mmCIF file of C-alpha atoms in Angstrom:
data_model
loop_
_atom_site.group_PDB
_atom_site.id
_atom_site.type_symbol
_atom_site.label_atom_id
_atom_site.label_comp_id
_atom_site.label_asym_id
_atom_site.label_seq_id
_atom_site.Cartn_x
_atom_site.Cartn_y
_atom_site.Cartn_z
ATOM 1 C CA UNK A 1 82.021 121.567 10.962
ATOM 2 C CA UNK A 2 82.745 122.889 14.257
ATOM 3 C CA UNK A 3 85.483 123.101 16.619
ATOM 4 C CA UNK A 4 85.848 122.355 20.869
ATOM 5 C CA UNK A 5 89.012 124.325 21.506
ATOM 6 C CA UNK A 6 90.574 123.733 25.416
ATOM 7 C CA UNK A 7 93.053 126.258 26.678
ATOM 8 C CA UNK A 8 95.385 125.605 29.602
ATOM 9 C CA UNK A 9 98.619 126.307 31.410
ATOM 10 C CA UNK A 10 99.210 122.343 32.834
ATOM 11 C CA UNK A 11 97.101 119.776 33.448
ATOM 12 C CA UNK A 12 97.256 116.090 34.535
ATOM 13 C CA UNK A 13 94.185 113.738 34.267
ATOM 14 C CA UNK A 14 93.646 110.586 36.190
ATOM 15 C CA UNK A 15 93.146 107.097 35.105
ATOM 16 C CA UNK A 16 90.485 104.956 36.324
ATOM 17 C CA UNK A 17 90.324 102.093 38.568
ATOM 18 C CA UNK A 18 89.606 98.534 38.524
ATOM 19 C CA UNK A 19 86.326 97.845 39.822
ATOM 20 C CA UNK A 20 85.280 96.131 43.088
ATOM 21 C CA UNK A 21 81.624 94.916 44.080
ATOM 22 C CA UNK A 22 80.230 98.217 45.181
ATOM 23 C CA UNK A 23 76.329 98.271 46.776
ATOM 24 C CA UNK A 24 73.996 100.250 44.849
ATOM 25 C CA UNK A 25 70.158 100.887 45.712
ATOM 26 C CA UNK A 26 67.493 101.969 43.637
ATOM 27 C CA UNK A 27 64.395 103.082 44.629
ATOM 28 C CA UNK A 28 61.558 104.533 42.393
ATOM 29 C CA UNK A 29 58.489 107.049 43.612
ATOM 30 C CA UNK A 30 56.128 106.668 41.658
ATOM 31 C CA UNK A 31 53.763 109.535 43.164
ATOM 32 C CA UNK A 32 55.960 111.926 43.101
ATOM 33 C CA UNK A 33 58.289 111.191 39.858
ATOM 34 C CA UNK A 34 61.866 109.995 41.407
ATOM 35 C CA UNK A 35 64.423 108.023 41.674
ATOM 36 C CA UNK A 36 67.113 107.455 43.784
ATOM 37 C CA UNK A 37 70.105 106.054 42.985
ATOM 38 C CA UNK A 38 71.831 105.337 45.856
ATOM 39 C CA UNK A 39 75.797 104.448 46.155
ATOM 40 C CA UNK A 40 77.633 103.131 49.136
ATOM 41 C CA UNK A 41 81.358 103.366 49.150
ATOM 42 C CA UNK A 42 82.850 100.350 49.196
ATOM 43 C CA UNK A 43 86.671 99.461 50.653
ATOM 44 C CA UNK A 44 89.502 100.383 48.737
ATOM 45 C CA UNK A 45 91.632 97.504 49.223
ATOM 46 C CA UNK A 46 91.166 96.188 45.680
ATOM 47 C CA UNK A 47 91.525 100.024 43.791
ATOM 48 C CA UNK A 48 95.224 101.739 42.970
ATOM 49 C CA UNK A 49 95.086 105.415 43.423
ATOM 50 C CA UNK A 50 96.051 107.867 41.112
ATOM 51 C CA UNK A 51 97.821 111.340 40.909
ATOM 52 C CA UNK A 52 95.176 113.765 39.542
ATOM 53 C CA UNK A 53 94.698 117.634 39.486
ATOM 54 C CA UNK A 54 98.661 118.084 39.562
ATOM 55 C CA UNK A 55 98.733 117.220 43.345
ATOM 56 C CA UNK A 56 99.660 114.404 44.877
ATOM 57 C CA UNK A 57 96.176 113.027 45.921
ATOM 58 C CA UNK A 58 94.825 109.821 45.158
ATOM 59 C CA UNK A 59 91.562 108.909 43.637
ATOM 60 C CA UNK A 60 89.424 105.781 42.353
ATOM 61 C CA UNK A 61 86.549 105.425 39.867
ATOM 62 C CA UNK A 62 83.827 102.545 40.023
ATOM 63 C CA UNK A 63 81.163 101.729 37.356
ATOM 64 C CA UNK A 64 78.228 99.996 38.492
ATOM 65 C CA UNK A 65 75.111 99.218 35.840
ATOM 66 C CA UNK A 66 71.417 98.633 36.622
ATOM 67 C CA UNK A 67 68.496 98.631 34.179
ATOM 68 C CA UNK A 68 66.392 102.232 33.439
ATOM 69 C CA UNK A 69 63.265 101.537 35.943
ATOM 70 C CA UNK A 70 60.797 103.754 34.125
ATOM 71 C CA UNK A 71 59.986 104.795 30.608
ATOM 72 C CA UNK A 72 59.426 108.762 29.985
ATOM 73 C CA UNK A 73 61.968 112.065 29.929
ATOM 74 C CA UNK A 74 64.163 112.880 32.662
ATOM 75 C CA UNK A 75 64.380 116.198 33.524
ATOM 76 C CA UNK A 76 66.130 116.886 36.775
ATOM 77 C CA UNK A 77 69.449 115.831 38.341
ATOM 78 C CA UNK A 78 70.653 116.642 41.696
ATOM 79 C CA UNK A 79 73.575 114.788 43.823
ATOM 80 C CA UNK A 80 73.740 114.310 47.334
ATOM 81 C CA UNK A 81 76.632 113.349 49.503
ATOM 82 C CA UNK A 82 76.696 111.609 53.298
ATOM 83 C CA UNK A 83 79.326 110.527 55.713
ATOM 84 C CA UNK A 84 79.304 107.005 57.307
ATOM 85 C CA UNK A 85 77.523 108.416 60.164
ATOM 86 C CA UNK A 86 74.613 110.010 57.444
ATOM 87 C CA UNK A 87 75.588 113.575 57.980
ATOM 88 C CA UNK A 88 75.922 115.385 54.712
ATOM 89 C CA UNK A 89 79.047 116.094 53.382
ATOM 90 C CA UNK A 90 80.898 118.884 50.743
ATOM 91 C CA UNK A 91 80.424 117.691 46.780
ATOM 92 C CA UNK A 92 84.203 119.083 46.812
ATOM 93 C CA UNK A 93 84.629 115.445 48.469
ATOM 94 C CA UNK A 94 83.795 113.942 44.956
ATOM 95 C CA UNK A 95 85.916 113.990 41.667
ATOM 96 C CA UNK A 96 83.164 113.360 39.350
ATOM 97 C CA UNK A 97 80.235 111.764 39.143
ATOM 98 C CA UNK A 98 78.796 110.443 35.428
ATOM 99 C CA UNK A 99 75.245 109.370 34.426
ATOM 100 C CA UNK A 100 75.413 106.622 31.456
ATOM 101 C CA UNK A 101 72.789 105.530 29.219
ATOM 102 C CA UNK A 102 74.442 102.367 27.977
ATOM 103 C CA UNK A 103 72.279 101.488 25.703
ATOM 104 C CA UNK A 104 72.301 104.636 23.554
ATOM 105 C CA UNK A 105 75.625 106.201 21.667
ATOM 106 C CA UNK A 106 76.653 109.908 21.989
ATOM 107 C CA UNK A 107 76.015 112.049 19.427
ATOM 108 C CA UNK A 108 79.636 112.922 18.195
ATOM 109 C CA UNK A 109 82.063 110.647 20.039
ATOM 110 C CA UNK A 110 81.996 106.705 19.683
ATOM 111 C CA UNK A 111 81.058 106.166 23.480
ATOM 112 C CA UNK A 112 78.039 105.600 25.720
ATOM 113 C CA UNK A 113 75.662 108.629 26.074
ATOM 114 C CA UNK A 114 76.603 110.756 29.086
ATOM 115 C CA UNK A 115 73.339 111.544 30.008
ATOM 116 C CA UNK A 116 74.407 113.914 32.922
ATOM 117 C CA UNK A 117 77.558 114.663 34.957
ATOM 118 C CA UNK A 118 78.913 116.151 38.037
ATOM 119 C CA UNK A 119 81.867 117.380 39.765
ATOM 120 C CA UNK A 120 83.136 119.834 42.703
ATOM 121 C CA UNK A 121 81.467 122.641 41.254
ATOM 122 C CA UNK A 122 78.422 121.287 39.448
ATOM 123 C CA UNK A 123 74.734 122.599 40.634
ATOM 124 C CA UNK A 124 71.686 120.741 41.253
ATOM 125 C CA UNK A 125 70.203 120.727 36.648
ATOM 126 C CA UNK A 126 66.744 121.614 36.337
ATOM 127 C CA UNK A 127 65.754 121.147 32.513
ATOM 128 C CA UNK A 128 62.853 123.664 31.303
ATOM 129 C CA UNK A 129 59.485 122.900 31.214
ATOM 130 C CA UNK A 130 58.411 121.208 28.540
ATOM 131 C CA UNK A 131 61.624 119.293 27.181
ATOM 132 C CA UNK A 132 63.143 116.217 28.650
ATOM 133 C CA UNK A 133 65.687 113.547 27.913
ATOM 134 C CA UNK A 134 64.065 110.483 26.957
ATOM 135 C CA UNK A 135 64.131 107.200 28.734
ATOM 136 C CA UNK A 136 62.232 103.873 28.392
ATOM 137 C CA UNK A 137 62.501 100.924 30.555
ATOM 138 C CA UNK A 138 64.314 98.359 28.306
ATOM 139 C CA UNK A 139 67.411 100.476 28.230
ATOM 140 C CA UNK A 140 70.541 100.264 30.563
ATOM 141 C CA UNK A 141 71.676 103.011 32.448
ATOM 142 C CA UNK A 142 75.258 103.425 34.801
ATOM 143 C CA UNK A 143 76.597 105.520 37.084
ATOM 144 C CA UNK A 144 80.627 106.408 37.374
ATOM 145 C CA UNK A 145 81.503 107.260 40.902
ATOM 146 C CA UNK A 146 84.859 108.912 40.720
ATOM 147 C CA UNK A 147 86.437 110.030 44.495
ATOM 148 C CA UNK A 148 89.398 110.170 46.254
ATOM 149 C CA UNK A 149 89.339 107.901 49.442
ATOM 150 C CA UNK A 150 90.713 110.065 51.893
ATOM 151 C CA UNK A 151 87.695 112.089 51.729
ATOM 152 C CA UNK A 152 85.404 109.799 51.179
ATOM 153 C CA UNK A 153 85.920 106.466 53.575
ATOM 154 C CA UNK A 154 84.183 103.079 53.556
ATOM 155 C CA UNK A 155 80.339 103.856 54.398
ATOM 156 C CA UNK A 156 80.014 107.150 52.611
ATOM 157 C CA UNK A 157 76.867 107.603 50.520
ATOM 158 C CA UNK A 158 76.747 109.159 46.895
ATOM 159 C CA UNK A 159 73.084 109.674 46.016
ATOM 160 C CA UNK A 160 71.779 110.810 43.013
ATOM 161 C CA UNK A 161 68.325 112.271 42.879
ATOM 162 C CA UNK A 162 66.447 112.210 38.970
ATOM 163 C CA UNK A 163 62.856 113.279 38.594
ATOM 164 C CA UNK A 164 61.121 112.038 35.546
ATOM 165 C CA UNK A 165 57.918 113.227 33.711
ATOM 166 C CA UNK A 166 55.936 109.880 32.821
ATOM 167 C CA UNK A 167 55.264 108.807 29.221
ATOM 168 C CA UNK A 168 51.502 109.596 29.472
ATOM 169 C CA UNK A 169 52.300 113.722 30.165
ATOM 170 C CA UNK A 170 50.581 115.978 28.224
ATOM 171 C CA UNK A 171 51.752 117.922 26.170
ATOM 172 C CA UNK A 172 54.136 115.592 25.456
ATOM 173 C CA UNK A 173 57.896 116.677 26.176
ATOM 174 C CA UNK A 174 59.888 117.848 23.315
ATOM 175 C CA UNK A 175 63.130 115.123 23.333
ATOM 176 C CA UNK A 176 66.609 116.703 24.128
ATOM 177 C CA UNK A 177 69.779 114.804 24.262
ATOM 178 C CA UNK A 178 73.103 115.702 26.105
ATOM 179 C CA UNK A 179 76.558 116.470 23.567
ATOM 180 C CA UNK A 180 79.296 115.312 25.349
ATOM 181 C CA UNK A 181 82.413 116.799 23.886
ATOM 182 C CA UNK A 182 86.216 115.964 24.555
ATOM 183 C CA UNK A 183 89.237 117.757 23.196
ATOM 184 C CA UNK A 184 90.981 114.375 23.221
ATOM 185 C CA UNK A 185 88.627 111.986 23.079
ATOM 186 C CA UNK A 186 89.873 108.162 22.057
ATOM 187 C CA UNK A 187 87.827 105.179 22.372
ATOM 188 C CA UNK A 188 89.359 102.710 24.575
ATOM 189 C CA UNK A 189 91.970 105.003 26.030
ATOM 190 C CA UNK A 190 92.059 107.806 28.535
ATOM 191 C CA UNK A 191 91.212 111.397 27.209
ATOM 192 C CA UNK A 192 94.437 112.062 29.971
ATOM 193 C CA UNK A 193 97.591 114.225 28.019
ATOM 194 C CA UNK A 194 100.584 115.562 29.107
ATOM 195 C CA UNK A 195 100.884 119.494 28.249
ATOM 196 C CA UNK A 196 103.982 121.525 27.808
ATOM 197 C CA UNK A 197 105.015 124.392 30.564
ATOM 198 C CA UNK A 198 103.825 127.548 29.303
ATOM 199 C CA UNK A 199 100.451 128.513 27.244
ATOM 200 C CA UNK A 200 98.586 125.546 25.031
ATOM 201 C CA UNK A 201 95.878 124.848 23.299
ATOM 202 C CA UNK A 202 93.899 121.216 22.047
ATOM 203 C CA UNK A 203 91.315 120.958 19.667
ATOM 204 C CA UNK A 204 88.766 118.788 18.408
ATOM 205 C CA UNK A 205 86.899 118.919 15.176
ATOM 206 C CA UNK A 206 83.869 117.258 14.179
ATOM 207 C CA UNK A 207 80.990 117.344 11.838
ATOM 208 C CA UNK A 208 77.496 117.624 13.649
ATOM 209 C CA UNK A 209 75.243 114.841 12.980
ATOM 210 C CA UNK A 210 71.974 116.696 13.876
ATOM 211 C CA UNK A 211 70.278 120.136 13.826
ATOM 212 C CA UNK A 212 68.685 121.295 16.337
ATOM 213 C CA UNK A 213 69.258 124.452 19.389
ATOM 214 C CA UNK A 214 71.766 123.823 22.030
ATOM 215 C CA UNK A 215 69.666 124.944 25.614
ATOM 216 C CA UNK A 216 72.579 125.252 27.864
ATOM 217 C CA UNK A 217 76.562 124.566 28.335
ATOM 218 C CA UNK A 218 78.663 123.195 30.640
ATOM 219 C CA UNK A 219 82.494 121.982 31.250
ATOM 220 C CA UNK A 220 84.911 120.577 33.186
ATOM 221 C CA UNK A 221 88.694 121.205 33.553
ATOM 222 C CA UNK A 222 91.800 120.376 35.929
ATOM 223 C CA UNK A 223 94.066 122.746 37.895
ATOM 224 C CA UNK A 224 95.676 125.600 35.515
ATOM 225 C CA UNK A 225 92.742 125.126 32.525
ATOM 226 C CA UNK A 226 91.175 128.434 31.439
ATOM 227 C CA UNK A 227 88.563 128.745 29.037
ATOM 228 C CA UNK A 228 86.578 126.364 26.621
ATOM 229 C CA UNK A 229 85.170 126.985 23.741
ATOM 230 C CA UNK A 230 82.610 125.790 20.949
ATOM 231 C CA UNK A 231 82.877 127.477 17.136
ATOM 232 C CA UNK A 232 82.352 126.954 14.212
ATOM 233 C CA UNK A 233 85.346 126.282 12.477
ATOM 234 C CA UNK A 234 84.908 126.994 8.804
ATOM 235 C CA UNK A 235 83.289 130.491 9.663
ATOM 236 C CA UNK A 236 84.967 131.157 13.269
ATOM 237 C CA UNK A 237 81.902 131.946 14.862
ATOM 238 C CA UNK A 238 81.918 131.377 18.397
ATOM 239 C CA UNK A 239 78.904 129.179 19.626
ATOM 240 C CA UNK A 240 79.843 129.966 23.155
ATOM 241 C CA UNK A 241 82.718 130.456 25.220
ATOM 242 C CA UNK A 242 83.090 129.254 29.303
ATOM 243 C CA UNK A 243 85.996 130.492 31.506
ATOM 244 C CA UNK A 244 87.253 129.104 34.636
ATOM 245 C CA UNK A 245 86.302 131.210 37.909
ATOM 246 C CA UNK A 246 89.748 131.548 39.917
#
């Protein structure tokens, strides 16, 4: 059994939006292994905003879906960000950004598989040669667009760059798969708590359903968080351990 443990001061998480006809684009290169998943910002008129980050500043979430156009491993991710004018703009514009596989389940939680995710201070992800996550074409993917409109007006463009090997590669890829974990997670509600003033801490335990090595770590946290951590929980053996960078 193991143990996500999140340590923070005060927090306040945002709810999500009602969702408007956005325009999406994708586009697949064939030659050269990519797609582009291109989002246009659409108006705001039919979105509420919402206090997140503990400040007052407003943000609104859209989910568009579109079906997987190839069958093989991704193994890159990379976001891109443009004004209405096409000059490129901060990520620090963005709240988060989510990559969904909705037609595959996460490995601990009851939701959609997060295949990838980004926010202000997420880098481009370059997997290691010879693993990928594994895709095929009769699967459903989605992308969560998460931003507050202020910074990003009617026009801006939220592109999301994935290369792929093909299913054909040889050797063939060894399969990863992302583990999404949430200190709060409940399906069909928002993961979004209110903390008391002073020093806390939230856990989550779970039993994990596969073996297997873990390749890299991530995380994400709101004004005032300052560490998270993976252990085991019968043993206390810390898996690893990420701290916020003030």
């Amino acid at each position: 059994m193991f143990s996500t443990i999140g340590l923070f001061a005060l927090a306040t998480l945002a709810q999500s939006a009602p969702s408007a006809s956005p325009t999406i684009r994708v586009t697949t290169d064939s030659s050269q292994h990519v797609i582009v998943v291109g989002y246009r910002i659409w108006n705001h008129e039919a979105t509420a905003g919402h206090d997140h980050h503990g400040a007052h500043v407003s943000h609104v979430q859209r989910m568009v879906r579109f079906p997987a156009p190839i069958t093989g491993w991704f193994r890159s991710a990379r976001l891109e960000m443009f004004d209405p004018a096409g000059a490129p703009i901060s990520q620090r514009s963005l709240h988060h950004f989510n990559l969904l596989n909705l037609s595959r389940r996460q490995l601990v939680h009851g939701g959609v598989e997060r295949m990838w995710a980004a926010a202000q201070e997420r880098e481009p992800v370059d997997l290691p040669a010879g693993v990928g996550m594994p895709i095929s074409d009769d699967m459903t993917l989605g992308i969560v667009v998460a931003y507050d409109p202020g910074q990003l007006p009617p026009g801006s463009l939220v592109r999301l760059r994935l290369h792929w090997t093909p299913r054909n590669f040889t050797p063939r890829p060894v399969d990863i798969f992302p583990l999404p974990l949430d200190v709060n997670y409940a399906v069909g509600r928002s993961a979004a708590y209110d903390l008391p003033a002073g020093r806390s801490e939230r856990s989550h335990e779970f039993v994990m359903p596969i073996g297997g090595r873990m390749l890299g770590a991530g995380g994400h946290m709101h004004d005032y968080g300052v560490l998270l951590r993976l252990e085991e929980a019968e043993s206390g053996r810390r898996i690893f351990e990420l701290r916020a960078k003030t």
